[in-house]
PDB file of C-alpha atoms and ligand atoms in Angstrom:
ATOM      1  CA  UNK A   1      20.592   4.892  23.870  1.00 86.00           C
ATOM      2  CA  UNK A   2      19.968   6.353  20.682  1.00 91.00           C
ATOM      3  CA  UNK A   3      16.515   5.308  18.640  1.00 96.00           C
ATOM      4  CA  UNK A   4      16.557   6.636  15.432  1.00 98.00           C
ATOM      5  CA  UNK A   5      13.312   5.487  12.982  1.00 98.00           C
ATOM      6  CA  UNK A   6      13.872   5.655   9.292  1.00 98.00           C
ATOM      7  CA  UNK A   7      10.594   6.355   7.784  1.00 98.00           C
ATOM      8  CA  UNK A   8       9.327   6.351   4.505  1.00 98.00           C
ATOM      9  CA  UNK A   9       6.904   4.319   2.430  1.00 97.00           C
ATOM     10  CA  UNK A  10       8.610   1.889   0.203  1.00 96.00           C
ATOM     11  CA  UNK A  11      11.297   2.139  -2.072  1.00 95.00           C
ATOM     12  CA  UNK A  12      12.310   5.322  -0.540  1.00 97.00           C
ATOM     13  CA  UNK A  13      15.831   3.852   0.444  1.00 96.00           C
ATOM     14  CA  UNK A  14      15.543   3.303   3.728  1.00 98.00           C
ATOM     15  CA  UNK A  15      16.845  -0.062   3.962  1.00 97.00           C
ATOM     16  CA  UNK A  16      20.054   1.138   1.887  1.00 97.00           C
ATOM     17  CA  UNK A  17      20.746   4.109   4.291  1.00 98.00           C
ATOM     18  CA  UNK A  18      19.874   2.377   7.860  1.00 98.00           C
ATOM     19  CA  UNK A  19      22.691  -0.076   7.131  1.00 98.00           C
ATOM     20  CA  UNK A  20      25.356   2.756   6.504  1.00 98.00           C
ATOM     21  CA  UNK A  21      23.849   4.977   9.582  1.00 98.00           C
ATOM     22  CA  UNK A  22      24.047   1.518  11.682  1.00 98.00           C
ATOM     23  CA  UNK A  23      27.453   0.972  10.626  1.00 98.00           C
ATOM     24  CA  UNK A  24      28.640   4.631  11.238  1.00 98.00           C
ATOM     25  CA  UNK A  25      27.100   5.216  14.770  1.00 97.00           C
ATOM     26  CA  UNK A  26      27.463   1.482  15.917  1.00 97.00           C
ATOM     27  CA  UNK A  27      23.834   1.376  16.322  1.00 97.00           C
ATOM     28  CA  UNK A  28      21.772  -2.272  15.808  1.00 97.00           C
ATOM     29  CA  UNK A  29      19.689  -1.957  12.522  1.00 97.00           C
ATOM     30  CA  UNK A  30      16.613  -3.588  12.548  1.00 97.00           C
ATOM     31  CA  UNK A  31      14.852  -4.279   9.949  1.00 98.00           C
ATOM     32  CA  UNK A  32      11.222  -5.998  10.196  1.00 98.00           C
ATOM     33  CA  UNK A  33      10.763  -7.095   6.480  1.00 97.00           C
ATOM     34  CA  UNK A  34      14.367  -8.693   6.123  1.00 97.00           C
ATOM     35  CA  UNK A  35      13.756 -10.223   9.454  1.00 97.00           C
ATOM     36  CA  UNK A  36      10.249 -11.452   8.473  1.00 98.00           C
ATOM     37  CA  UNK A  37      11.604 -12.607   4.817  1.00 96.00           C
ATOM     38  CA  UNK A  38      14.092 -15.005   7.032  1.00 97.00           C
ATOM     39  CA  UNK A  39      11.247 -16.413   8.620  1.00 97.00           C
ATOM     40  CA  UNK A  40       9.539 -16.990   5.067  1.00 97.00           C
ATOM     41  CA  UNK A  41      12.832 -18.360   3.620  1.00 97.00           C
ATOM     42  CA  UNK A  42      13.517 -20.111   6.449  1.00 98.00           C
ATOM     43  CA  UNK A  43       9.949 -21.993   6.392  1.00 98.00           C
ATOM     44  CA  UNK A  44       9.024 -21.238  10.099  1.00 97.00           C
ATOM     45  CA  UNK A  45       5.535 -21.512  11.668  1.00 96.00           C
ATOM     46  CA  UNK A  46       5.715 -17.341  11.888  1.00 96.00           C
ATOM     47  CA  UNK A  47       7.272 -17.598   7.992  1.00 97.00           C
ATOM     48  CA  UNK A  48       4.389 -19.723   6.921  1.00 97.00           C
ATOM     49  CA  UNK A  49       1.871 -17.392   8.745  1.00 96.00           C
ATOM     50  CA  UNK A  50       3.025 -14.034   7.075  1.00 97.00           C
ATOM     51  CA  UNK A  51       4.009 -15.144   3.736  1.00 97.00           C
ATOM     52  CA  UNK A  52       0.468 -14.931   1.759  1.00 96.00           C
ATOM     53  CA  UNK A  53      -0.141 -11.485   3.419  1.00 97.00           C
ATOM     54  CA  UNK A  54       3.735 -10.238   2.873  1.00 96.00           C
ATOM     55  CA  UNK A  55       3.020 -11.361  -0.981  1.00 93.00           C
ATOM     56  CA  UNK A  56       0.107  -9.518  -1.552  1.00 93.00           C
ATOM     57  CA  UNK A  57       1.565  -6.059  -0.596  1.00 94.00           C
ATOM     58  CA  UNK A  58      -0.434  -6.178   3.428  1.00 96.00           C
ATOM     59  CA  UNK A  59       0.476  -5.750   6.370  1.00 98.00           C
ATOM     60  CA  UNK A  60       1.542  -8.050   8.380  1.00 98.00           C
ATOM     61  CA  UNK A  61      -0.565  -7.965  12.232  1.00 98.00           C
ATOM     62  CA  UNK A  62       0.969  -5.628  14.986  1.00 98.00           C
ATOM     63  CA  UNK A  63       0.501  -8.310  17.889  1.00 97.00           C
ATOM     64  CA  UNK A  64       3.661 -10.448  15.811  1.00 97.00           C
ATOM     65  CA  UNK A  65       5.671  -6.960  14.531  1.00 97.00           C
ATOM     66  CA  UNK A  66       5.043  -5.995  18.398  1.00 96.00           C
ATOM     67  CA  UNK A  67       6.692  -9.693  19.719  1.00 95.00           C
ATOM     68  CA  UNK A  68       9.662  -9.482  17.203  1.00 96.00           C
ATOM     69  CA  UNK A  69      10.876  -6.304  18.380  1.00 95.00           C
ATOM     70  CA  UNK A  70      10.421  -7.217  21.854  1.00 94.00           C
ATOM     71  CA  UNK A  71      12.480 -10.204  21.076  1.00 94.00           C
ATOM     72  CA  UNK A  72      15.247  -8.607  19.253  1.00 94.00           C
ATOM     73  CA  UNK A  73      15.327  -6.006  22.095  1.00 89.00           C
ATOM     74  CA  UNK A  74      16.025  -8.803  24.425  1.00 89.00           C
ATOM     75  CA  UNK A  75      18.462 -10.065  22.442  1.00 93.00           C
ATOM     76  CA  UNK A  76      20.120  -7.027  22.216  1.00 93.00           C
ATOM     77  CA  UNK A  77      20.274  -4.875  25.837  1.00 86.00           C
ATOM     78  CA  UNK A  78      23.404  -3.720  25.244  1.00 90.00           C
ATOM     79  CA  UNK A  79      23.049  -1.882  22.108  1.00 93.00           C
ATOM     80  CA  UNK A  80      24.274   1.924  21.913  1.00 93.00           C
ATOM     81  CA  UNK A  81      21.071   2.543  19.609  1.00 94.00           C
ATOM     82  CA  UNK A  82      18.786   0.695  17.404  1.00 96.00           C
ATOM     83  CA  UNK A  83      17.960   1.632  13.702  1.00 98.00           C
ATOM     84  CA  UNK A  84      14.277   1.164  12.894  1.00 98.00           C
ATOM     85  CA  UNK A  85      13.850   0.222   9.325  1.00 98.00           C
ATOM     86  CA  UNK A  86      10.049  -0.408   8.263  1.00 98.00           C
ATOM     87  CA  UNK A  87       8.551  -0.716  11.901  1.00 98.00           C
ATOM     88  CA  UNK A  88       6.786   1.157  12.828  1.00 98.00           C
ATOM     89  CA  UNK A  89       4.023   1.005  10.068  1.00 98.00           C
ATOM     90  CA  UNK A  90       0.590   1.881  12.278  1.00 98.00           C
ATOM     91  CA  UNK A  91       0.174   3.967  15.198  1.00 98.00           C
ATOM     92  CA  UNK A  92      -0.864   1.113  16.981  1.00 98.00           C
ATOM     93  CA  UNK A  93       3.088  -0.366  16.588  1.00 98.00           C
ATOM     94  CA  UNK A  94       4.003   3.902  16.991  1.00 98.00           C
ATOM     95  CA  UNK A  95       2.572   3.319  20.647  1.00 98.00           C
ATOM     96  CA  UNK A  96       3.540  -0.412  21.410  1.00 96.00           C
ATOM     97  CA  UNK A  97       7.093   0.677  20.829  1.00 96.00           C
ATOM     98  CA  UNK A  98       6.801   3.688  22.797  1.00 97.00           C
ATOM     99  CA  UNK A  99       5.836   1.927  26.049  1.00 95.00           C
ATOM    100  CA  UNK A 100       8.246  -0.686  25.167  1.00 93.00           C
ATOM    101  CA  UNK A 101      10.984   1.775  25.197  1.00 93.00           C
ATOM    102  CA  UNK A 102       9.357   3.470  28.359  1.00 93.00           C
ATOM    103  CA  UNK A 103       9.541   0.088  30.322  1.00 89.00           C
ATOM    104  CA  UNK A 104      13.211   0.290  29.363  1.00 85.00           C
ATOM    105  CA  UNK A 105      13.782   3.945  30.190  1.00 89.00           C
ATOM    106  CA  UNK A 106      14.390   4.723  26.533  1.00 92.00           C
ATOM    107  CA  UNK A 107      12.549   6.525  24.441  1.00 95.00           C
ATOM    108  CA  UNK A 108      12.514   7.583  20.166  1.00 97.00           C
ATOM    109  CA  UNK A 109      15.011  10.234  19.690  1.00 97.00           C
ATOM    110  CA  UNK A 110      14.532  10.866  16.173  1.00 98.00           C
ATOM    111  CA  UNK A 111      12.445  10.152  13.081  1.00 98.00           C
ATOM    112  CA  UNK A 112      14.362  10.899   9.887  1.00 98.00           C
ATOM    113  CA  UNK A 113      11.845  10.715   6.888  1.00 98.00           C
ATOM    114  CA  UNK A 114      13.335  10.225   3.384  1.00 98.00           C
ATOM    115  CA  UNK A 115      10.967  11.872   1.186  1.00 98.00           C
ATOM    116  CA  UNK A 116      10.648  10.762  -2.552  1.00 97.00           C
ATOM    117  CA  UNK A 117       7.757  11.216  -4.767  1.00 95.00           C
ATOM    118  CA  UNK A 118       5.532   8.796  -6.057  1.00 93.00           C
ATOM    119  CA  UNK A 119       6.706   8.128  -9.990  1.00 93.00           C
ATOM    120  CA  UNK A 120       9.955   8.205  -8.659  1.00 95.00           C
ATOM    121  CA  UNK A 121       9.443   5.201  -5.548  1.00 95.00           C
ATOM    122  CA  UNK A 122       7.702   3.177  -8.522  1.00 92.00           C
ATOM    123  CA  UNK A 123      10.439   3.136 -10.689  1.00 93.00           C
ATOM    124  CA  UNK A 124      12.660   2.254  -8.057  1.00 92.00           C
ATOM    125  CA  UNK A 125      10.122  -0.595  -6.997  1.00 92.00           C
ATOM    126  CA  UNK A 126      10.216  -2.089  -9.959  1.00 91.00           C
ATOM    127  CA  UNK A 127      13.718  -1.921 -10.923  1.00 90.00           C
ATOM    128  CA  UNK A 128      14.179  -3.846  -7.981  1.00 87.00           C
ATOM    129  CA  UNK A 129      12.262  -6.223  -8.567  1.00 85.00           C
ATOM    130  CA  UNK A 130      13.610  -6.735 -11.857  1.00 85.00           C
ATOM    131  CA  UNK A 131      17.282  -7.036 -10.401  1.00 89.00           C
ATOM    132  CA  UNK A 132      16.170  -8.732  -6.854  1.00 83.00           C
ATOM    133  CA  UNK A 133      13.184 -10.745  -7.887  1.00 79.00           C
ATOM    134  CA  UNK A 134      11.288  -9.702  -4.252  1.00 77.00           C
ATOM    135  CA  UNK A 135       7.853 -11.087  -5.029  1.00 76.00           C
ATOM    136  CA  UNK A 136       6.161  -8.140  -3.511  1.00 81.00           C
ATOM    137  CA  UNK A 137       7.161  -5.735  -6.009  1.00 80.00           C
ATOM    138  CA  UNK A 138       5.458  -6.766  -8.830  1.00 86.00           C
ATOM    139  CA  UNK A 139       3.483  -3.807  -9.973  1.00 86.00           C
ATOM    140  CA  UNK A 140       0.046  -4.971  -9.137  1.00 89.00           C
ATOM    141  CA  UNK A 141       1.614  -5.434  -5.153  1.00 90.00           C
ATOM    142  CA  UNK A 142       3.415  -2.157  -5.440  1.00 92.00           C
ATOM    143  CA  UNK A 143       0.282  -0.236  -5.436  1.00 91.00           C
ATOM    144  CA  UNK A 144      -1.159  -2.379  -2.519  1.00 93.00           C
ATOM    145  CA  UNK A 145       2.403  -1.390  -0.485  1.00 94.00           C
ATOM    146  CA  UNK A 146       1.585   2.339  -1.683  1.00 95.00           C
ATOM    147  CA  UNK A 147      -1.930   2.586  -0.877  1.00 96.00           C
ATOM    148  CA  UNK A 148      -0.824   0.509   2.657  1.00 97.00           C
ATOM    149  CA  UNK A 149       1.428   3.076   3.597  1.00 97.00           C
ATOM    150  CA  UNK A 150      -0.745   6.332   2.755  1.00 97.00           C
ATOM    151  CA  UNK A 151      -3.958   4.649   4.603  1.00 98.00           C
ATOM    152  CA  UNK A 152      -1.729   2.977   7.793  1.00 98.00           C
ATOM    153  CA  UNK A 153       1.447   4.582   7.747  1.00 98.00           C
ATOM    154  CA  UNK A 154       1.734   8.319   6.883  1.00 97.00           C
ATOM    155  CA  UNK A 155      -0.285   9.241   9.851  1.00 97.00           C
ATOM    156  CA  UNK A 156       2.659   8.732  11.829  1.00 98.00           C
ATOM    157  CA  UNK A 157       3.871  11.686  10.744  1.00 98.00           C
ATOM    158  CA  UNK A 158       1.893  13.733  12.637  1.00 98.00           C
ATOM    159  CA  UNK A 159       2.142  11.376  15.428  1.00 98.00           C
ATOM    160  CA  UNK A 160       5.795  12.314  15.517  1.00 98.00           C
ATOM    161  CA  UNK A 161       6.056  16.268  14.845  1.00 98.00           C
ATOM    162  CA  UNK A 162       3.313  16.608  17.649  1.00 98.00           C
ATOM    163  CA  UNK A 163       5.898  14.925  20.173  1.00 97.00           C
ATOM    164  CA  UNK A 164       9.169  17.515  17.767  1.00 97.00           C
ATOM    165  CA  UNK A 165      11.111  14.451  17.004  1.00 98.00           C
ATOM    166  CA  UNK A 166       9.929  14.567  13.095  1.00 98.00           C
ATOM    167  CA  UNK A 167      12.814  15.901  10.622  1.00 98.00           C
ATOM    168  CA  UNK A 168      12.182  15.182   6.879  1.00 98.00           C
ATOM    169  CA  UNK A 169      15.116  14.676   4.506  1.00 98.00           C
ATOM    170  CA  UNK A 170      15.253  15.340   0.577  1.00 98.00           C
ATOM    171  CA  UNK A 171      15.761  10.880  -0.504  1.00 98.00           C
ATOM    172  CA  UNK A 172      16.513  11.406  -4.213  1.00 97.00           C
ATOM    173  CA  UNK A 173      20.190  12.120  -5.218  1.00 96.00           C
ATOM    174  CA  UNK A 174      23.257  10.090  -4.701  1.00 97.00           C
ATOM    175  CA  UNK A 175      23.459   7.487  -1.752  1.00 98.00           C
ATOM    176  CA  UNK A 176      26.300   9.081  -0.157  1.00 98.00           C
ATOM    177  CA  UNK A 177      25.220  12.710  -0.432  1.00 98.00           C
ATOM    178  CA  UNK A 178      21.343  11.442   0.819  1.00 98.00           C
ATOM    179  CA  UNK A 179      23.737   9.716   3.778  1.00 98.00           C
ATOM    180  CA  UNK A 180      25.118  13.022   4.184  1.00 98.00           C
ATOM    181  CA  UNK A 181      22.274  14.987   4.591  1.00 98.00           C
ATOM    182  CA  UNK A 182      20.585  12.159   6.836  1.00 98.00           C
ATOM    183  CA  UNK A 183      23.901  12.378   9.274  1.00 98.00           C
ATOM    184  CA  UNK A 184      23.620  15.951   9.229  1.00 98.00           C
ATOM    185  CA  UNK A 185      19.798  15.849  10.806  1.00 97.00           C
ATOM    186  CA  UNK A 186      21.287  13.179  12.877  1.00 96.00           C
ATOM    187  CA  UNK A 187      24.205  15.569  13.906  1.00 92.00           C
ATOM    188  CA  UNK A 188      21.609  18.517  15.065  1.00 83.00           C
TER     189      UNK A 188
HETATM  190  P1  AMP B 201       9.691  -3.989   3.855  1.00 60.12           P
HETATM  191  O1  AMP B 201      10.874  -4.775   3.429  1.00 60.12           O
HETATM  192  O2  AMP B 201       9.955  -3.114   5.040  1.00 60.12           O
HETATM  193  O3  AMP B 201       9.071  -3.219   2.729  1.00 60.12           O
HETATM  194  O4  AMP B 201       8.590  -5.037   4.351  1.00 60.12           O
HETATM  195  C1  AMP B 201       8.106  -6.057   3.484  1.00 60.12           C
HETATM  196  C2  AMP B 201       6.755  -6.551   3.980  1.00 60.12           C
HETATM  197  O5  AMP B 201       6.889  -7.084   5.307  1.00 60.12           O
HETATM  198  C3  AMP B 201       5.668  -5.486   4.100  1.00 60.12           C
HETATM  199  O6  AMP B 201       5.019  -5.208   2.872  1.00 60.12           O
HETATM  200  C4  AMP B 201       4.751  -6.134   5.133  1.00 60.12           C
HETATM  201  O7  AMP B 201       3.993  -7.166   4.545  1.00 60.12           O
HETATM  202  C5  AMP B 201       5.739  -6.778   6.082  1.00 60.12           C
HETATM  203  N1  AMP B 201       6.149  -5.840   7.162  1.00 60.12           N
HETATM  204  C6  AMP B 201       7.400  -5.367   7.403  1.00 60.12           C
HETATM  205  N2  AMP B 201       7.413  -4.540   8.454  1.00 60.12           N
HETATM  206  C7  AMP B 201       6.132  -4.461   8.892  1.00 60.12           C
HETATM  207  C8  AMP B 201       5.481  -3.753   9.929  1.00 60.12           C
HETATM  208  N3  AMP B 201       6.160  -2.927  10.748  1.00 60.12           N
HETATM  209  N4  AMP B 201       4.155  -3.940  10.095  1.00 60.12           N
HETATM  210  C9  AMP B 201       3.463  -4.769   9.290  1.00 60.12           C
HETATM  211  N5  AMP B 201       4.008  -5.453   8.287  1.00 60.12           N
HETATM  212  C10 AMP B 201       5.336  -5.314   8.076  1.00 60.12           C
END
Protein backbone atom coordinates (compact mmCIF):
# COMPACT_ATOMS: atom_id res chain seq x y z
CA UNK A 1 0.00 0.00 0.00
CA UNK A 2 1.25 3.18 -1.01
CA UNK A 3 0.90 6.39 1.59
CA UNK A 4 1.86 9.33 0.02
CA UNK A 5 1.31 12.84 2.31
CA UNK A 6 0.98 16.04 0.41
CA UNK A 7 2.32 18.68 2.59
CA UNK A 8 2.31 22.19 2.51
CA UNK A 9 0.74 25.04 4.44
CA UNK A 10 -2.24 26.46 2.74
CA UNK A 11 -2.88 27.54 -0.56
CA UNK A 12 0.09 25.72 -1.74
CA UNK A 13 -2.10 23.48 -4.13
CA UNK A 14 -2.24 20.55 -2.51
CA UNK A 15 -5.78 19.85 -2.70
CA UNK A 16 -5.62 20.54 -6.64
CA UNK A 17 -2.69 18.04 -7.15
CA UNK A 18 -3.80 15.08 -4.60
CA UNK A 19 -6.93 14.70 -6.73
CA UNK A 20 -4.91 14.25 -10.09
CA UNK A 21 -2.10 11.96 -8.20
CA UNK A 22 -5.28 9.96 -6.68
CA UNK A 23 -6.75 9.64 -9.96
CA UNK A 24 -3.46 8.61 -11.76
CA UNK A 25 -2.17 5.93 -9.24
CA UNK A 26 -5.75 4.75 -8.15
CA UNK A 27 -4.92 5.76 -4.74
CA UNK A 28 -7.98 7.04 -2.13
CA UNK A 29 -7.48 10.87 -1.57
CA UNK A 30 -8.29 12.02 1.61
CA UNK A 31 -8.78 15.10 2.40
CA UNK A 32 -9.52 16.26 6.18
CA UNK A 33 -10.82 19.88 5.51
CA UNK A 34 -13.29 18.84 2.59
CA UNK A 35 -14.29 16.00 4.77
CA UNK A 36 -14.71 18.25 7.86
CA UNK A 37 -16.51 21.12 5.61
CA UNK A 38 -19.22 18.14 4.84
CA UNK A 39 -19.72 17.76 8.33
CA UNK A 40 -20.20 21.70 8.70
CA UNK A 41 -22.47 21.79 5.59
CA UNK A 42 -24.06 18.92 6.49
CA UNK A 43 -25.00 20.34 10.15
CA UNK A 44 -23.68 17.26 12.14
CA UNK A 45 -22.94 17.14 15.90
CA UNK A 46 -18.94 16.85 14.71
CA UNK A 47 -19.95 19.86 11.96
CA UNK A 48 -21.39 21.96 14.69
CA UNK A 49 -18.34 21.22 16.99
CA UNK A 50 -15.55 22.31 14.46
CA UNK A 51 -17.19 25.03 12.65
CA UNK A 52 -16.30 28.21 15.02
CA UNK A 53 -12.67 26.89 15.26
CA UNK A 54 -12.47 25.91 11.27
CA UNK A 55 -13.75 29.75 10.79
CA UNK A 56 -11.31 31.38 12.68
CA UNK A 57 -8.24 29.92 10.82
CA UNK A 58 -7.48 26.97 14.12
CA UNK A 59 -7.00 23.90 14.28
CA UNK A 60 -9.29 21.64 14.68
CA UNK A 61 -8.32 18.89 17.96
CA UNK A 62 -6.17 15.75 16.99
CA UNK A 63 -8.36 13.25 19.19
CA UNK A 64 -11.40 13.98 16.17
CA UNK A 65 -8.66 14.38 12.98
CA UNK A 66 -7.20 11.04 14.72
CA UNK A 67 -11.05 9.21 14.71
CA UNK A 68 -11.82 10.40 11.08
CA UNK A 69 -8.94 8.83 9.59
CA UNK A 70 -9.37 5.80 11.52
CA UNK A 71 -12.83 5.75 10.19
CA UNK A 72 -12.15 6.37 6.63
CA UNK A 73 -9.38 3.70 6.92
CA UNK A 74 -12.03 1.29 7.90
CA UNK A 75 -14.04 2.20 5.33
CA UNK A 76 -11.54 1.76 2.96
CA UNK A 77 -9.15 -1.65 3.59
CA UNK A 78 -8.86 -2.30 0.28
CA UNK A 79 -7.31 0.72 -1.05
CA UNK A 80 -3.96 0.42 -3.22
CA UNK A 81 -2.80 3.77 -1.38
CA UNK A 82 -4.23 6.68 0.33
CA UNK A 83 -3.48 10.42 -0.54
CA UNK A 84 -3.10 12.57 2.56
CA UNK A 85 -4.25 16.04 1.88
CA UNK A 86 -4.03 18.47 5.04
CA UNK A 87 -3.60 15.68 7.80
CA UNK A 88 -1.27 15.49 9.21
CA UNK A 89 -1.00 19.10 10.70
CA UNK A 90 0.90 18.36 14.34
CA UNK A 91 3.30 15.81 15.24
CA UNK A 92 0.97 14.57 17.57
CA UNK A 93 -1.47 13.43 14.30
CA UNK A 94 2.46 12.69 12.50
CA UNK A 95 2.61 9.86 15.28
CA UNK A 96 -1.15 8.80 15.69
CA UNK A 97 -1.04 7.98 12.02
CA UNK A 98 2.13 6.26 12.21
CA UNK A 99 0.98 3.63 14.74
CA UNK A 100 -2.21 3.54 12.95
CA UNK A 101 -0.51 2.45 9.88
CA UNK A 102 1.83 0.14 12.04
CA UNK A 103 -1.29 -1.73 13.50
CA UNK A 104 -2.09 -2.24 9.82
CA UNK A 105 1.38 -3.24 8.65
CA UNK A 106 1.62 -0.09 6.55
CA UNK A 107 3.61 2.53 6.94
CA UNK A 108 4.23 6.49 5.12
CA UNK A 109 6.12 5.97 2.02
CA UNK A 110 6.51 9.40 0.98
CA UNK A 111 6.03 13.06 1.89
CA UNK A 112 5.97 15.27 -1.20
CA UNK A 113 6.13 19.01 -0.01
CA UNK A 114 4.95 21.68 -2.50
CA UNK A 115 6.91 24.61 -1.64
CA UNK A 116 5.55 28.19 -2.44
CA UNK A 117 6.49 31.34 -0.80
CA UNK A 118 4.58 33.39 1.34
CA UNK A 119 3.26 36.58 -0.98
CA UNK A 120 2.67 34.11 -3.40
CA UNK A 121 0.19 31.44 -1.00
CA UNK A 122 -1.62 34.87 -0.01
CA UNK A 123 -2.54 35.83 -3.24
CA UNK A 124 -3.68 32.55 -4.01
CA UNK A 125 -5.70 32.55 -0.61
CA UNK A 126 -7.45 35.26 -1.39
CA UNK A 127 -8.25 34.82 -4.91
CA UNK A 128 -9.93 31.93 -3.73
CA UNK A 129 -11.81 33.21 -1.61
CA UNK A 130 -12.95 35.74 -3.89
CA UNK A 131 -14.01 33.00 -6.54
CA UNK A 132 -15.02 30.15 -3.79
CA UNK A 133 -16.33 32.25 -0.98
CA UNK A 134 -14.51 29.61 1.77
CA UNK A 135 -15.07 31.65 4.91
CA UNK A 136 -11.67 30.88 6.20
CA UNK A 137 -9.83 32.79 3.75
CA UNK A 138 -10.68 36.05 4.50
CA UNK A 139 -7.45 37.85 5.06
CA UNK A 140 -7.65 38.39 8.74
CA UNK A 141 -8.09 34.12 8.93
CA UNK A 142 -5.41 33.68 6.35
CA UNK A 143 -2.78 34.86 8.64
CA UNK A 144 -4.21 32.72 11.57
CA UNK A 145 -3.94 29.48 8.88
CA UNK A 146 -0.26 30.88 8.18
CA UNK A 147 0.93 31.48 11.55
CA UNK A 148 -1.01 27.80 12.41
CA UNK A 149 1.00 26.06 10.07
CA UNK A 150 4.60 27.65 10.84
CA UNK A 151 3.95 27.18 14.83
CA UNK A 152 2.09 23.38 14.46
CA UNK A 153 2.85 22.21 11.19
CA UNK A 154 6.30 22.88 9.63
CA UNK A 155 7.98 20.90 12.28
CA UNK A 156 6.95 17.95 10.52
CA UNK A 157 9.40 18.48 8.26
CA UNK A 158 12.04 17.48 10.18
CA UNK A 159 9.98 14.81 11.61
CA UNK A 160 9.99 13.33 8.14
CA UNK A 161 13.68 13.84 6.61
CA UNK A 162 14.95 12.29 10.00
CA UNK A 163 12.94 8.98 9.07
CA UNK A 164 14.39 9.94 4.59
CA UNK A 165 10.89 9.92 3.39
CA UNK A 166 10.91 13.98 2.97
CA UNK A 167 11.25 15.16 -0.87
CA UNK A 168 10.35 18.87 -1.50
CA UNK A 169 8.91 19.94 -4.85
CA UNK A 170 9.14 23.52 -6.60
CA UNK A 171 4.60 24.35 -6.27
CA UNK A 172 4.57 27.49 -8.45
CA UNK A 173 4.25 27.01 -12.29
CA UNK A 174 1.59 25.37 -14.29
CA UNK A 175 -0.68 22.58 -12.69
CA UNK A 176 0.31 20.01 -15.06
CA UNK A 177 4.05 20.66 -15.16
CA UNK A 178 3.90 20.99 -10.91
CA UNK A 179 1.93 17.35 -11.49
CA UNK A 180 4.82 16.43 -13.45
CA UNK A 181 7.45 17.13 -11.28
CA UNK A 182 5.36 15.72 -8.20
CA UNK A 183 4.99 12.20 -10.31
CA UNK A 184 8.50 12.33 -11.03
CA UNK A 185 9.50 12.33 -7.01
CA UNK A 186 6.76 9.86 -6.87
CA UNK A 187 8.44 7.78 -9.72
CA UNK A 188 12.04 7.69 -7.76
P1 LIG B 1 -7.82 22.70 4.68
O1 LIG B 1 -8.91 22.65 3.67
O2 LIG B 1 -6.92 21.50 4.65
O3 LIG B 1 -7.03 23.97 4.61
O4 LIG B 1 -8.51 22.67 6.12
C1 LIG B 1 -9.46 23.66 6.50
C2 LIG B 1 -9.55 23.72 8.02
O5 LIG B 1 -9.97 22.44 8.53
C3 LIG B 1 -8.25 24.02 8.75
O6 LIG B 1 -7.94 25.40 8.80
C4 LIG B 1 -8.55 23.41 10.12
O7 LIG B 1 -9.41 24.25 10.85
C5 LIG B 1 -9.32 22.16 9.76
N1 LIG B 1 -8.41 21.00 9.54
C6 LIG B 1 -8.24 20.30 8.39
N2 LIG B 1 -7.34 19.32 8.55
C7 LIG B 1 -6.91 19.40 9.83
C8 LIG B 1 -5.97 18.69 10.61
N3 LIG B 1 -5.26 17.67 10.09
N4 LIG B 1 -5.80 19.04 11.90
C9 LIG B 1 -6.51 20.06 12.44
N5 LIG B 1 -7.40 20.78 11.76
C10 LIG B 1 -7.61 20.47 10.47
Amino acid sequence: MHNLILFGPPGAGKGTQAIKIAQKYNWKHISTGDILRAEVGQGTPLGLQVKAVMEAGHLVSDELLIEIIRSVFLKNEDAEGFVFDGFPRTLNQAHELDKLLCRLNHSVKQVLSLEVDEEELVKRLLKRAREQGRVDDTEEVIKNRLVQYHKHTKPLQQYYQDKGIYTEVYGVGGIDDIFESLCKAIRK
